[in-house]
PDB file of C-alpha atoms in Angstrom:
ATOM      1  CA  UNK A   1     124.472   0.279  -3.006  1.00  0.00           C
ATOM      2  CA  UNK A   2     124.418   4.037  -3.157  1.00  0.00           C
ATOM      3  CA  UNK A   3     125.631   5.938  -6.151  1.00  0.00           C
ATOM      4  CA  UNK A   4     129.367   6.156  -6.372  1.00  0.00           C
ATOM      5  CA  UNK A   5     130.859   9.494  -5.515  1.00  0.00           C
ATOM      6  CA  UNK A   6     132.207  11.048  -8.657  1.00  0.00           C
ATOM      7  CA  UNK A   7     135.729  12.518  -8.610  1.00  0.00           C
ATOM      8  CA  UNK A   8     134.340  15.967  -9.336  1.00  0.00           C
ATOM      9  CA  UNK A   9     132.248  15.866  -6.162  1.00  0.00           C
ATOM     10  CA  UNK A  10     134.621  14.800  -3.402  1.00  0.00           C
ATOM     11  CA  UNK A  11     133.107  13.828  -0.122  1.00  0.00           C
ATOM     12  CA  UNK A  12     133.133  16.286   2.739  1.00  0.00           C
ATOM     13  CA  UNK A  13     135.789  14.296   4.563  1.00  0.00           C
ATOM     14  CA  UNK A  14     138.102  14.437   1.566  1.00  0.00           C
ATOM     15  CA  UNK A  15     137.577  18.177   1.264  1.00  0.00           C
ATOM     16  CA  UNK A  16     138.285  18.722   4.945  1.00  0.00           C
ATOM     17  CA  UNK A  17     141.407  16.563   4.829  1.00  0.00           C
ATOM     18  CA  UNK A  18     142.722  18.325   1.708  1.00  0.00           C
ATOM     19  CA  UNK A  19     142.165  21.737   3.287  1.00  0.00           C
ATOM     20  CA  UNK A  20     144.530  20.693   6.092  1.00  0.00           C
ATOM     21  CA  UNK A  21     146.981  18.777   3.927  1.00  0.00           C
ATOM     22  CA  UNK A  22     149.981  21.030   4.503  1.00  0.00           C
ATOM     23  CA  UNK A  23     149.234  21.587   8.199  1.00  0.00           C
ATOM     24  CA  UNK A  24     149.222  17.816   8.550  1.00  0.00           C
ATOM     25  CA  UNK A  25     152.387  17.164   6.524  1.00  0.00           C
ATOM     26  CA  UNK A  26     154.293  20.074   8.052  1.00  0.00           C
ATOM     27  CA  UNK A  27     153.482  18.956  11.615  1.00  0.00           C
ATOM     28  CA  UNK A  28     151.783  22.282  12.289  1.00  0.00           C
ATOM     29  CA  UNK A  29     149.026  23.142  14.755  1.00  0.00           C
ATOM     30  CA  UNK A  30     146.361  20.437  14.527  1.00  0.00           C
ATOM     31  CA  UNK A  31     144.910  18.738  17.590  1.00  0.00           C
ATOM     32  CA  UNK A  32     145.962  15.134  18.231  1.00  0.00           C
ATOM     33  CA  UNK A  33     142.336  14.175  17.665  1.00  0.00           C
ATOM     34  CA  UNK A  34     142.220  15.914  14.262  1.00  0.00           C
ATOM     35  CA  UNK A  35     145.567  14.443  13.267  1.00  0.00           C
ATOM     36  CA  UNK A  36     144.226  10.980  14.064  1.00  0.00           C
ATOM     37  CA  UNK A  37     141.026  11.582  12.091  1.00  0.00           C
ATOM     38  CA  UNK A  38     143.020  12.637   9.047  1.00  0.00           C
ATOM     39  CA  UNK A  39     145.296   9.626   9.367  1.00  0.00           C
ATOM     40  CA  UNK A  40     142.276   7.314   9.532  1.00  0.00           C
ATOM     41  CA  UNK A  41     140.766   9.005   6.499  1.00  0.00           C
ATOM     42  CA  UNK A  42     143.996   8.578   4.521  1.00  0.00           C
ATOM     43  CA  UNK A  43     144.014   4.858   5.346  1.00  0.00           C
ATOM     44  CA  UNK A  44     140.381   4.512   4.243  1.00  0.00           C
ATOM     45  CA  UNK A  45     140.471   6.667   1.115  1.00  0.00           C
ATOM     46  CA  UNK A  46     143.137   5.679  -1.451  1.00  0.00           C
ATOM     47  CA  UNK A  47     142.888   8.847  -3.587  1.00  0.00           C
ATOM     48  CA  UNK A  48     143.483  11.090  -0.552  1.00  0.00           C
ATOM     49  CA  UNK A  49     146.198   8.735   0.696  1.00  0.00           C
ATOM     50  CA  UNK A  50     147.956   8.888  -2.682  1.00  0.00           C
ATOM     51  CA  UNK A  51     147.631  12.640  -2.880  1.00  0.00           C
ATOM     52  CA  UNK A  52     149.145  13.154   0.584  1.00  0.00           C
ATOM     53  CA  UNK A  53     151.883  10.681  -0.257  1.00  0.00           C
ATOM     54  CA  UNK A  54     152.721  12.563  -3.458  1.00  0.00           C
ATOM     55  CA  UNK A  55     152.878  15.923  -1.668  1.00  0.00           C
ATOM     56  CA  UNK A  56     155.170  14.410   0.944  1.00  0.00           C
ATOM     57  CA  UNK A  57     157.352  12.925  -1.780  1.00  0.00           C
ATOM     58  CA  UNK A  58     157.842  16.316  -3.475  1.00  0.00           C
ATOM     59  CA  UNK A  59     158.734  17.956  -0.140  1.00  0.00           C
ATOM     60  CA  UNK A  60     161.282  15.176   0.467  1.00  0.00           C
ATOM     61  CA  UNK A  61     162.801  15.673  -2.994  1.00  0.00           C
ATOM     62  CA  UNK A  62     163.276  19.374  -2.230  1.00  0.00           C
ATOM     63  CA  UNK A  63     164.784  18.627   1.189  1.00  0.00           C
ATOM     64  CA  UNK A  64     167.147  16.083  -0.341  1.00  0.00           C
ATOM     65  CA  UNK A  65     168.309  18.458  -3.085  1.00  0.00           C
ATOM     66  CA  UNK A  66     169.150  20.992  -0.353  1.00  0.00           C
ATOM     67  CA  UNK A  67     170.991  18.475   1.821  1.00  0.00           C
ATOM     68  CA  UNK A  68     173.398  17.742  -0.986  1.00  0.00           C
ATOM     69  CA  UNK A  69     174.689  21.311  -0.885  1.00  0.00           C
ATOM     70  CA  UNK A  70     177.815  21.774   1.201  1.00  0.00           C
ATOM     71  CA  UNK A  71     179.538  25.022   1.908  1.00  0.00           C
ATOM     72  CA  UNK A  72     183.020  25.147   0.325  1.00  0.00           C
ATOM     73  CA  UNK A  73     185.777  24.646   2.933  1.00  0.00           C
ATOM     74  CA  UNK A  74     187.567  27.734   1.649  1.00  0.00           C
ATOM     75  CA  UNK A  75     184.612  29.905   2.726  1.00  0.00           C
ATOM     76  CA  UNK A  76     184.427  28.269   6.165  1.00  0.00           C
ATOM     77  CA  UNK A  77     188.102  28.971   6.732  1.00  0.00           C
ATOM     78  CA  UNK A  78     187.758  32.539   5.460  1.00  0.00           C
ATOM     79  CA  UNK A  79     184.861  33.283   7.813  1.00  0.00           C
ATOM     80  CA  UNK A  80     186.646  31.692  10.771  1.00  0.00           C
ATOM     81  CA  UNK A  81     189.706  33.848  10.114  1.00  0.00           C
ATOM     82  CA  UNK A  82     187.678  37.050   9.639  1.00  0.00           C
ATOM     83  CA  UNK A  83     185.943  36.460  12.952  1.00  0.00           C
ATOM     84  CA  UNK A  84     189.196  35.797  14.787  1.00  0.00           C
ATOM     85  CA  UNK A  85     190.573  39.076  13.495  1.00  0.00           C
ATOM     86  CA  UNK A  86     187.880  41.039  15.241  1.00  0.00           C
TER      87      UNK A  86
ATOM     88  CA  UNK B   1     183.134  43.770   4.405  1.00  0.00           C
ATOM     89  CA  UNK B   2     185.845  44.896   6.792  1.00  0.00           C
ATOM     90  CA  UNK B   3     183.578  46.975   8.994  1.00  0.00           C
ATOM     91  CA  UNK B   4     184.694  47.575  12.524  1.00  0.00           C
ATOM     92  CA  UNK B   5     182.993  46.209  15.582  1.00  0.00           C
ATOM     93  CA  UNK B   6     180.991  48.923  17.248  1.00  0.00           C
ATOM     94  CA  UNK B   7     181.309  47.200  20.585  1.00  0.00           C
ATOM     95  CA  UNK B   8     183.568  44.504  21.915  1.00  0.00           C
ATOM     96  CA  UNK B   9     182.037  41.090  22.417  1.00  0.00           C
ATOM     97  CA  UNK B  10     182.962  39.331  25.630  1.00  0.00           C
ATOM     98  CA  UNK B  11     185.332  36.382  25.390  1.00  0.00           C
ATOM     99  CA  UNK B  12     182.404  34.188  26.319  1.00  0.00           C
ATOM    100  CA  UNK B  13     180.275  35.573  23.446  1.00  0.00           C
ATOM    101  CA  UNK B  14     183.115  34.939  21.016  1.00  0.00           C
ATOM    102  CA  UNK B  15     183.488  31.349  22.155  1.00  0.00           C
ATOM    103  CA  UNK B  16     179.747  30.823  22.017  1.00  0.00           C
ATOM    104  CA  UNK B  17     179.596  32.193  18.473  1.00  0.00           C
ATOM    105  CA  UNK B  18     182.357  29.866  17.324  1.00  0.00           C
ATOM    106  CA  UNK B  19     180.825  26.887  19.040  1.00  0.00           C
ATOM    107  CA  UNK B  20     177.155  27.472  18.093  1.00  0.00           C
ATOM    108  CA  UNK B  21     177.019  29.629  14.954  1.00  0.00           C
ATOM    109  CA  UNK B  22     179.928  28.363  12.852  1.00  0.00           C
ATOM    110  CA  UNK B  23     178.495  24.820  12.554  1.00  0.00           C
ATOM    111  CA  UNK B  24     175.383  26.325  10.935  1.00  0.00           C
ATOM    112  CA  UNK B  25     177.350  27.570   7.918  1.00  0.00           C
ATOM    113  CA  UNK B  26     176.354  24.560   5.769  1.00  0.00           C
ATOM    114  CA  UNK B  27     172.656  25.256   6.393  1.00  0.00           C
ATOM    115  CA  UNK B  28     173.138  28.935   5.651  1.00  0.00           C
ATOM    116  CA  UNK B  29     175.013  28.169   2.456  1.00  0.00           C
ATOM    117  CA  UNK B  30     172.313  25.761   1.218  1.00  0.00           C
ATOM    118  CA  UNK B  31     169.701  28.476   1.784  1.00  0.00           C
ATOM    119  CA  UNK B  32     171.904  31.208   0.312  1.00  0.00           C
ATOM    120  CA  UNK B  33     172.586  29.219  -2.834  1.00  0.00           C
ATOM    121  CA  UNK B  34     168.871  28.762  -3.524  1.00  0.00           C
ATOM    122  CA  UNK B  35     168.166  32.416  -2.712  1.00  0.00           C
ATOM    123  CA  UNK B  36     170.898  33.887  -4.928  1.00  0.00           C
ATOM    124  CA  UNK B  37     171.037  30.969  -7.415  1.00  0.00           C
ATOM    125  CA  UNK B  38     174.755  31.266  -7.959  1.00  0.00           C
ATOM    126  CA  UNK B  39     177.751  30.165  -5.854  1.00  0.00           C
ATOM    127  CA  UNK B  40     179.779  33.434  -5.806  1.00  0.00           C
ATOM    128  CA  UNK B  41     176.786  35.473  -4.573  1.00  0.00           C
ATOM    129  CA  UNK B  42     175.888  32.708  -2.100  1.00  0.00           C
ATOM    130  CA  UNK B  43     179.412  32.820  -0.639  1.00  0.00           C
ATOM    131  CA  UNK B  44     179.255  36.616  -0.334  1.00  0.00           C
ATOM    132  CA  UNK B  45     175.840  36.424   1.289  1.00  0.00           C
ATOM    133  CA  UNK B  46     176.912  33.837   3.871  1.00  0.00           C
ATOM    134  CA  UNK B  47     180.049  35.800   4.701  1.00  0.00           C
ATOM    135  CA  UNK B  48     178.076  39.027   5.055  1.00  0.00           C
ATOM    136  CA  UNK B  49     175.507  37.240   7.236  1.00  0.00           C
ATOM    137  CA  UNK B  50     178.109  35.734   9.554  1.00  0.00           C
ATOM    138  CA  UNK B  51     179.904  39.061   9.993  1.00  0.00           C
ATOM    139  CA  UNK B  52     176.658  40.939  10.661  1.00  0.00           C
ATOM    140  CA  UNK B  53     175.636  38.220  13.116  1.00  0.00           C
ATOM    141  CA  UNK B  54     179.003  38.320  14.879  1.00  0.00           C
ATOM    142  CA  UNK B  55     178.878  42.086  15.216  1.00  0.00           C
ATOM    143  CA  UNK B  56     175.451  41.989  16.819  1.00  0.00           C
ATOM    144  CA  UNK B  57     175.833  38.731  18.697  1.00  0.00           C
ATOM    145  CA  UNK B  58     175.486  40.513  22.043  1.00  0.00           C
ATOM    146  CA  UNK B  59     171.861  41.106  21.018  1.00  0.00           C
ATOM    147  CA  UNK B  60     171.150  37.415  20.488  1.00  0.00           C
ATOM    148  CA  UNK B  61     169.244  35.992  23.418  1.00  0.00           C
ATOM    149  CA  UNK B  62     170.882  32.713  24.495  1.00  0.00           C
ATOM    150  CA  UNK B  63     168.474  29.791  24.548  1.00  0.00           C
ATOM    151  CA  UNK B  64     166.396  31.107  21.628  1.00  0.00           C
ATOM    152  CA  UNK B  65     166.644  29.726  18.113  1.00  0.00           C
ATOM    153  CA  UNK B  66     170.055  30.661  16.731  1.00  0.00           C
ATOM    154  CA  UNK B  67     169.455  29.170  13.275  1.00  0.00           C
ATOM    155  CA  UNK B  68     166.248  31.242  12.869  1.00  0.00           C
ATOM    156  CA  UNK B  69     168.082  34.354  14.103  1.00  0.00           C
ATOM    157  CA  UNK B  70     170.845  33.841  11.509  1.00  0.00           C
ATOM    158  CA  UNK B  71     168.315  33.223   8.741  1.00  0.00           C
ATOM    159  CA  UNK B  72     166.497  36.412   9.608  1.00  0.00           C
ATOM    160  CA  UNK B  73     169.755  38.331   9.187  1.00  0.00           C
ATOM    161  CA  UNK B  74     170.508  36.490   5.944  1.00  0.00           C
ATOM    162  CA  UNK B  75     167.020  36.995   4.483  1.00  0.00           C
ATOM    163  CA  UNK B  76     167.203  40.727   5.185  1.00  0.00           C
ATOM    164  CA  UNK B  77     170.687  40.950   3.691  1.00  0.00           C
ATOM    165  CA  UNK B  78     169.518  39.075   0.620  1.00  0.00           C
ATOM    166  CA  UNK B  79     166.450  41.271   0.120  1.00  0.00           C
ATOM    167  CA  UNK B  80     168.348  44.521   0.701  1.00  0.00           C
ATOM    168  CA  UNK B  81     171.526  43.836  -1.215  1.00  0.00           C
ATOM    169  CA  UNK B  82     171.784  40.805  -3.405  1.00  0.00           C
ATOM    170  CA  UNK B  83     168.449  40.593  -5.113  1.00  0.00           C
ATOM    171  CA  UNK B  84     168.907  44.065  -6.571  1.00  0.00           C
ATOM    172  CA  UNK B  85     171.708  42.701  -8.695  1.00  0.00           C
ATOM    173  CA  UNK B  86     169.721  39.782  -9.977  1.00  0.00           C
ATOM    174  CA  UNK B  87     167.159  39.217 -12.583  1.00  0.00           C
ATOM    175  CA  UNK B  88     163.990  37.706 -11.185  1.00  0.00           C
ATOM    176  CA  UNK B  89     162.402  34.701 -12.863  1.00  0.00           C
ATOM    177  CA  UNK B  90     159.377  35.409 -14.946  1.00  0.00           C
ATOM    178  CA  UNK B  91     156.286  35.747 -12.793  1.00  0.00           C
ATOM    179  CA  UNK B  92     153.853  32.880 -13.098  1.00  0.00           C
ATOM    180  CA  UNK B  93     150.227  33.623 -13.690  1.00  0.00           C
ATOM    181  CA  UNK B  94     148.483  32.674 -10.488  1.00  0.00           C
ATOM    182  CA  UNK B  95     145.632  31.081 -12.413  1.00  0.00           C
ATOM    183  CA  UNK B  96     148.019  28.786 -14.201  1.00  0.00           C
ATOM    184  CA  UNK B  97     149.504  27.754 -10.856  1.00  0.00           C
ATOM    185  CA  UNK B  98     146.220  27.402  -8.959  1.00  0.00           C
ATOM    186  CA  UNK B  99     144.628  25.226 -11.628  1.00  0.00           C
ATOM    187  CA  UNK B 100     147.577  22.875 -11.861  1.00  0.00           C
ATOM    188  CA  UNK B 101     147.165  19.526 -10.125  1.00  0.00           C
ATOM    189  CA  UNK B 102     150.253  17.312 -10.122  1.00  0.00           C
ATOM    190  CA  UNK B 103     148.344  14.437  -8.541  1.00  0.00           C
ATOM    191  CA  UNK B 104     145.860  14.292 -11.433  1.00  0.00           C
ATOM    192  CA  UNK B 105     148.684  14.583 -13.967  1.00  0.00           C
ATOM    193  CA  UNK B 106     150.601  11.727 -12.362  1.00  0.00           C
ATOM    194  CA  UNK B 107     147.484   9.556 -12.214  1.00  0.00           C
ATOM    195  CA  UNK B 108     146.935  10.084 -15.931  1.00  0.00           C
ATOM    196  CA  UNK B 109     150.542   9.619 -17.092  1.00  0.00           C
ATOM    197  CA  UNK B 110     152.236   7.389 -14.561  1.00  0.00           C
ATOM    198  CA  UNK B 111     150.799   3.847 -14.648  1.00  0.00           C
ATOM    199  CA  UNK B 112     152.734   2.830 -11.578  1.00  0.00           C
ATOM    200  CA  UNK B 113     151.453   5.712  -9.501  1.00  0.00           C
ATOM    201  CA  UNK B 114     148.030   4.335  -8.626  1.00  0.00           C
ATOM    202  CA  UNK B 115     149.233   0.804  -8.067  1.00  0.00           C
ATOM    203  CA  UNK B 116     152.175   1.285  -5.758  1.00  0.00           C
ATOM    204  CA  UNK B 117     153.280   4.212  -3.661  1.00  0.00           C
ATOM    205  CA  UNK B 118     155.966   5.028  -6.215  1.00  0.00           C
ATOM    206  CA  UNK B 119     156.202   7.415  -9.066  1.00  0.00           C
ATOM    207  CA  UNK B 120     158.361   6.694 -12.075  1.00  0.00           C
ATOM    208  CA  UNK B 121     158.070  10.352 -13.048  1.00  0.00           C
ATOM    209  CA  UNK B 122     159.245  11.804  -9.749  1.00  0.00           C
ATOM    210  CA  UNK B 123     161.904   9.100  -9.376  1.00  0.00           C
ATOM    211  CA  UNK B 124     163.336  10.030 -12.775  1.00  0.00           C
ATOM    212  CA  UNK B 125     163.978  13.611 -11.703  1.00  0.00           C
ATOM    213  CA  UNK B 126     167.486  14.309 -10.413  1.00  0.00           C
ATOM    214  CA  UNK B 127     168.614  16.819  -7.775  1.00  0.00           C
ATOM    215  CA  UNK B 128     169.550  19.398 -10.421  1.00  0.00           C
ATOM    216  CA  UNK B 129     165.983  19.246 -11.797  1.00  0.00           C
ATOM    217  CA  UNK B 130     164.676  19.995  -8.327  1.00  0.00           C
ATOM    218  CA  UNK B 131     167.067  22.896  -7.764  1.00  0.00           C
ATOM    219  CA  UNK B 132     166.292  24.264 -11.261  1.00  0.00           C
ATOM    220  CA  UNK B 133     162.598  24.164 -10.373  1.00  0.00           C
ATOM    221  CA  UNK B 134     163.203  26.002  -7.078  1.00  0.00           C
ATOM    222  CA  UNK B 135     165.364  28.576  -8.851  1.00  0.00           C
ATOM    223  CA  UNK B 136     162.554  29.283 -11.334  1.00  0.00           C
ATOM    224  CA  UNK B 137     160.139  30.333  -8.569  1.00  0.00           C
ATOM    225  CA  UNK B 138     159.334  34.012  -8.046  1.00  0.00           C
ATOM    226  CA  UNK B 139     161.186  35.368  -5.020  1.00  0.00           C
ATOM    227  CA  UNK B 140     158.519  35.332  -2.302  1.00  0.00           C
ATOM    228  CA  UNK B 141     157.463  31.790  -3.162  1.00  0.00           C
ATOM    229  CA  UNK B 142     161.074  30.707  -3.445  1.00  0.00           C
ATOM    230  CA  UNK B 143     161.894  32.057   0.013  1.00  0.00           C
ATOM    231  CA  UNK B 144     158.921  30.227   1.549  1.00  0.00           C
ATOM    232  CA  UNK B 145     159.854  26.909  -0.074  1.00  0.00           C
ATOM    233  CA  UNK B 146     163.544  27.271   0.876  1.00  0.00           C
ATOM    234  CA  UNK B 147     162.814  28.119   4.511  1.00  0.00           C
ATOM    235  CA  UNK B 148     160.229  25.371   4.908  1.00  0.00           C
ATOM    236  CA  UNK B 149     161.378  22.490   2.773  1.00  0.00           C
ATOM    237  CA  UNK B 150     165.142  22.990   2.497  1.00  0.00           C
ATOM    238  CA  UNK B 151     165.707  24.380   6.007  1.00  0.00           C
ATOM    239  CA  UNK B 152     162.837  22.800   7.935  1.00  0.00           C
ATOM    240  CA  UNK B 153     161.578  25.937   9.702  1.00  0.00           C
ATOM    241  CA  UNK B 154     158.091  25.987  11.258  1.00  0.00           C
ATOM    242  CA  UNK B 155     155.444  28.454  10.054  1.00  0.00           C
ATOM    243  CA  UNK B 156     155.985  30.570  13.191  1.00  0.00           C
ATOM    244  CA  UNK B 157     159.750  30.706  12.607  1.00  0.00           C
ATOM    245  CA  UNK B 158     159.210  31.589   8.954  1.00  0.00           C
ATOM    246  CA  UNK B 159     156.828  34.392   9.926  1.00  0.00           C
ATOM    247  CA  UNK B 160     159.572  35.761  12.177  1.00  0.00           C
ATOM    248  CA  UNK B 161     162.292  35.386   9.524  1.00  0.00           C
ATOM    249  CA  UNK B 162     160.262  36.911   6.660  1.00  0.00           C
ATOM    250  CA  UNK B 163     158.542  39.438   8.941  1.00  0.00           C
ATOM    251  CA  UNK B 164     155.027  38.612   7.716  1.00  0.00           C
ATOM    252  CA  UNK B 165     151.930  37.090   9.413  1.00  0.00           C
ATOM    253  CA  UNK B 166     151.598  33.285   9.569  1.00  0.00           C
ATOM    254  CA  UNK B 167     148.665  33.419   7.126  1.00  0.00           C
ATOM    255  CA  UNK B 168     150.945  35.013   4.551  1.00  0.00           C
ATOM    256  CA  UNK B 169     153.581  32.330   5.184  1.00  0.00           C
ATOM    257  CA  UNK B 170     150.973  29.635   4.569  1.00  0.00           C
ATOM    258  CA  UNK B 171     149.662  31.132   1.357  1.00  0.00           C
ATOM    259  CA  UNK B 172     153.160  31.754  -0.043  1.00  0.00           C
ATOM    260  CA  UNK B 173     154.207  28.218   0.834  1.00  0.00           C
ATOM    261  CA  UNK B 174     151.051  26.763  -0.692  1.00  0.00           C
ATOM    262  CA  UNK B 175     151.462  28.683  -3.928  1.00  0.00           C
ATOM    263  CA  UNK B 176     155.206  28.100  -3.973  1.00  0.00           C
ATOM    264  CA  UNK B 177     154.771  24.346  -3.695  1.00  0.00           C
ATOM    265  CA  UNK B 178     152.087  24.381  -6.388  1.00  0.00           C
ATOM    266  CA  UNK B 179     154.296  26.413  -8.713  1.00  0.00           C
ATOM    267  CA  UNK B 180     157.220  24.094  -7.989  1.00  0.00           C
ATOM    268  CA  UNK B 181     155.097  21.062  -8.858  1.00  0.00           C
ATOM    269  CA  UNK B 182     154.070  22.698 -12.110  1.00  0.00           C
ATOM    270  CA  UNK B 183     157.699  23.414 -12.954  1.00  0.00           C
ATOM    271  CA  UNK B 184     158.707  19.822 -12.143  1.00  0.00           C
ATOM    272  CA  UNK B 185     155.954  18.571 -14.401  1.00  0.00           C
ATOM    273  CA  UNK B 186     157.058  20.888 -17.218  1.00  0.00           C
ATOM    274  CA  UNK B 187     160.634  19.623 -16.761  1.00  0.00           C
ATOM    275  CA  UNK B 188     159.443  16.014 -16.893  1.00  0.00           C
ATOM    276  CA  UNK B 189     157.730  16.785 -20.195  1.00  0.00           C
ATOM    277  CA  UNK B 190     160.699  18.666 -21.633  1.00  0.00           C
ATOM    278  CA  UNK B 191     162.955  15.751 -20.750  1.00  0.00           C
ATOM    279  CA  UNK B 192     160.571  13.238 -22.311  1.00  0.00           C
ATOM    280  CA  UNK B 193     159.943  11.463 -18.986  1.00  0.00           C
ATOM    281  CA  UNK B 194     156.257  11.911 -19.757  1.00  0.00           C
ATOM    282  CA  UNK B 195     154.706  12.172 -23.184  1.00  0.00           C
ATOM    283  CA  UNK B 196     152.696  15.193 -24.209  1.00  0.00           C
ATOM    284  CA  UNK B 197     149.276  13.597 -23.855  1.00  0.00           C
ATOM    285  CA  UNK B 198     148.045  10.597 -21.879  1.00  0.00           C
ATOM    286  CA  UNK B 199     147.420   7.396 -23.843  1.00  0.00           C
ATOM    287  CA  UNK B 200     143.816   7.263 -24.964  1.00  0.00           C
ATOM    288  CA  UNK B 201     141.670   4.202 -25.466  1.00  0.00           C
ATOM    289  CA  UNK B 202     142.914   0.926 -24.047  1.00  0.00           C
ATOM    290  CA  UNK B 203     145.594   0.880 -21.414  1.00  0.00           C
ATOM    291  CA  UNK B 204     148.990  -0.044 -22.779  1.00  0.00           C
ATOM    292  CA  UNK B 205     151.258  -1.808 -20.375  1.00  0.00           C
ATOM    293  CA  UNK B 206     154.936  -1.439 -21.114  1.00  0.00           C
ATOM    294  CA  UNK B 207     156.235  -4.838 -22.162  1.00  0.00           C
TER     295      UNK B 207
END
């Protein structure tokens, strides 16, 4: 067996995946091929998989906190009326 | 507020505005509330945005992204008017933010985190913790996080809305998310969800 990779010296694949973490999670411009490679790496490498999962979790928490905000009906009615006046 | 229309909209424009723009008020309000951080200013900002948008609706190109167009108007209105009234959160030192690693912190403090894809720390945070953490971000980071994670805009749309290059969007979003994670971690510590230091020596399982 080779020496274990220490956490302070992540493998090149981990580094490359982490550099594209947000592009991957945000569905931004990555080729299908690259997206697949990252996905395979996340399945093979638990620390990277956990890290991506955690980042996704925080983004979801933020999205959820925003979804729970509803505009007061009084403002909707006010805006509707102002627009009809014009 | 009661400014006059410089030009009459066609009946068709008016109908289109009511049909397409009015249903986006909830999204605008959610964004406005996190920008201004208080409901009265958020209501003013949304109202101002909708009136500005209505007045210039003849300049909106049908078939393009109406939500992004409205957010561009709202972001400009916020930057030009509302933020002048408000006190900005204390700036974070970028070193402090860059060096912070929520993943490592969770691994050290959250026994469940490495075993199952769950986090007792993150699960213990409530929506008001999350919104407090967003509200504590410096403005440019806050805008990036709101537009991306609350409103779901793409990097290209955000670049258009904030009028900056995509590279700037990406770096603000990256630093904003990092700073948010640091704030969430600080909140978890303040609330006693995590203890000050990780347990040393043998692993203690909660019985």
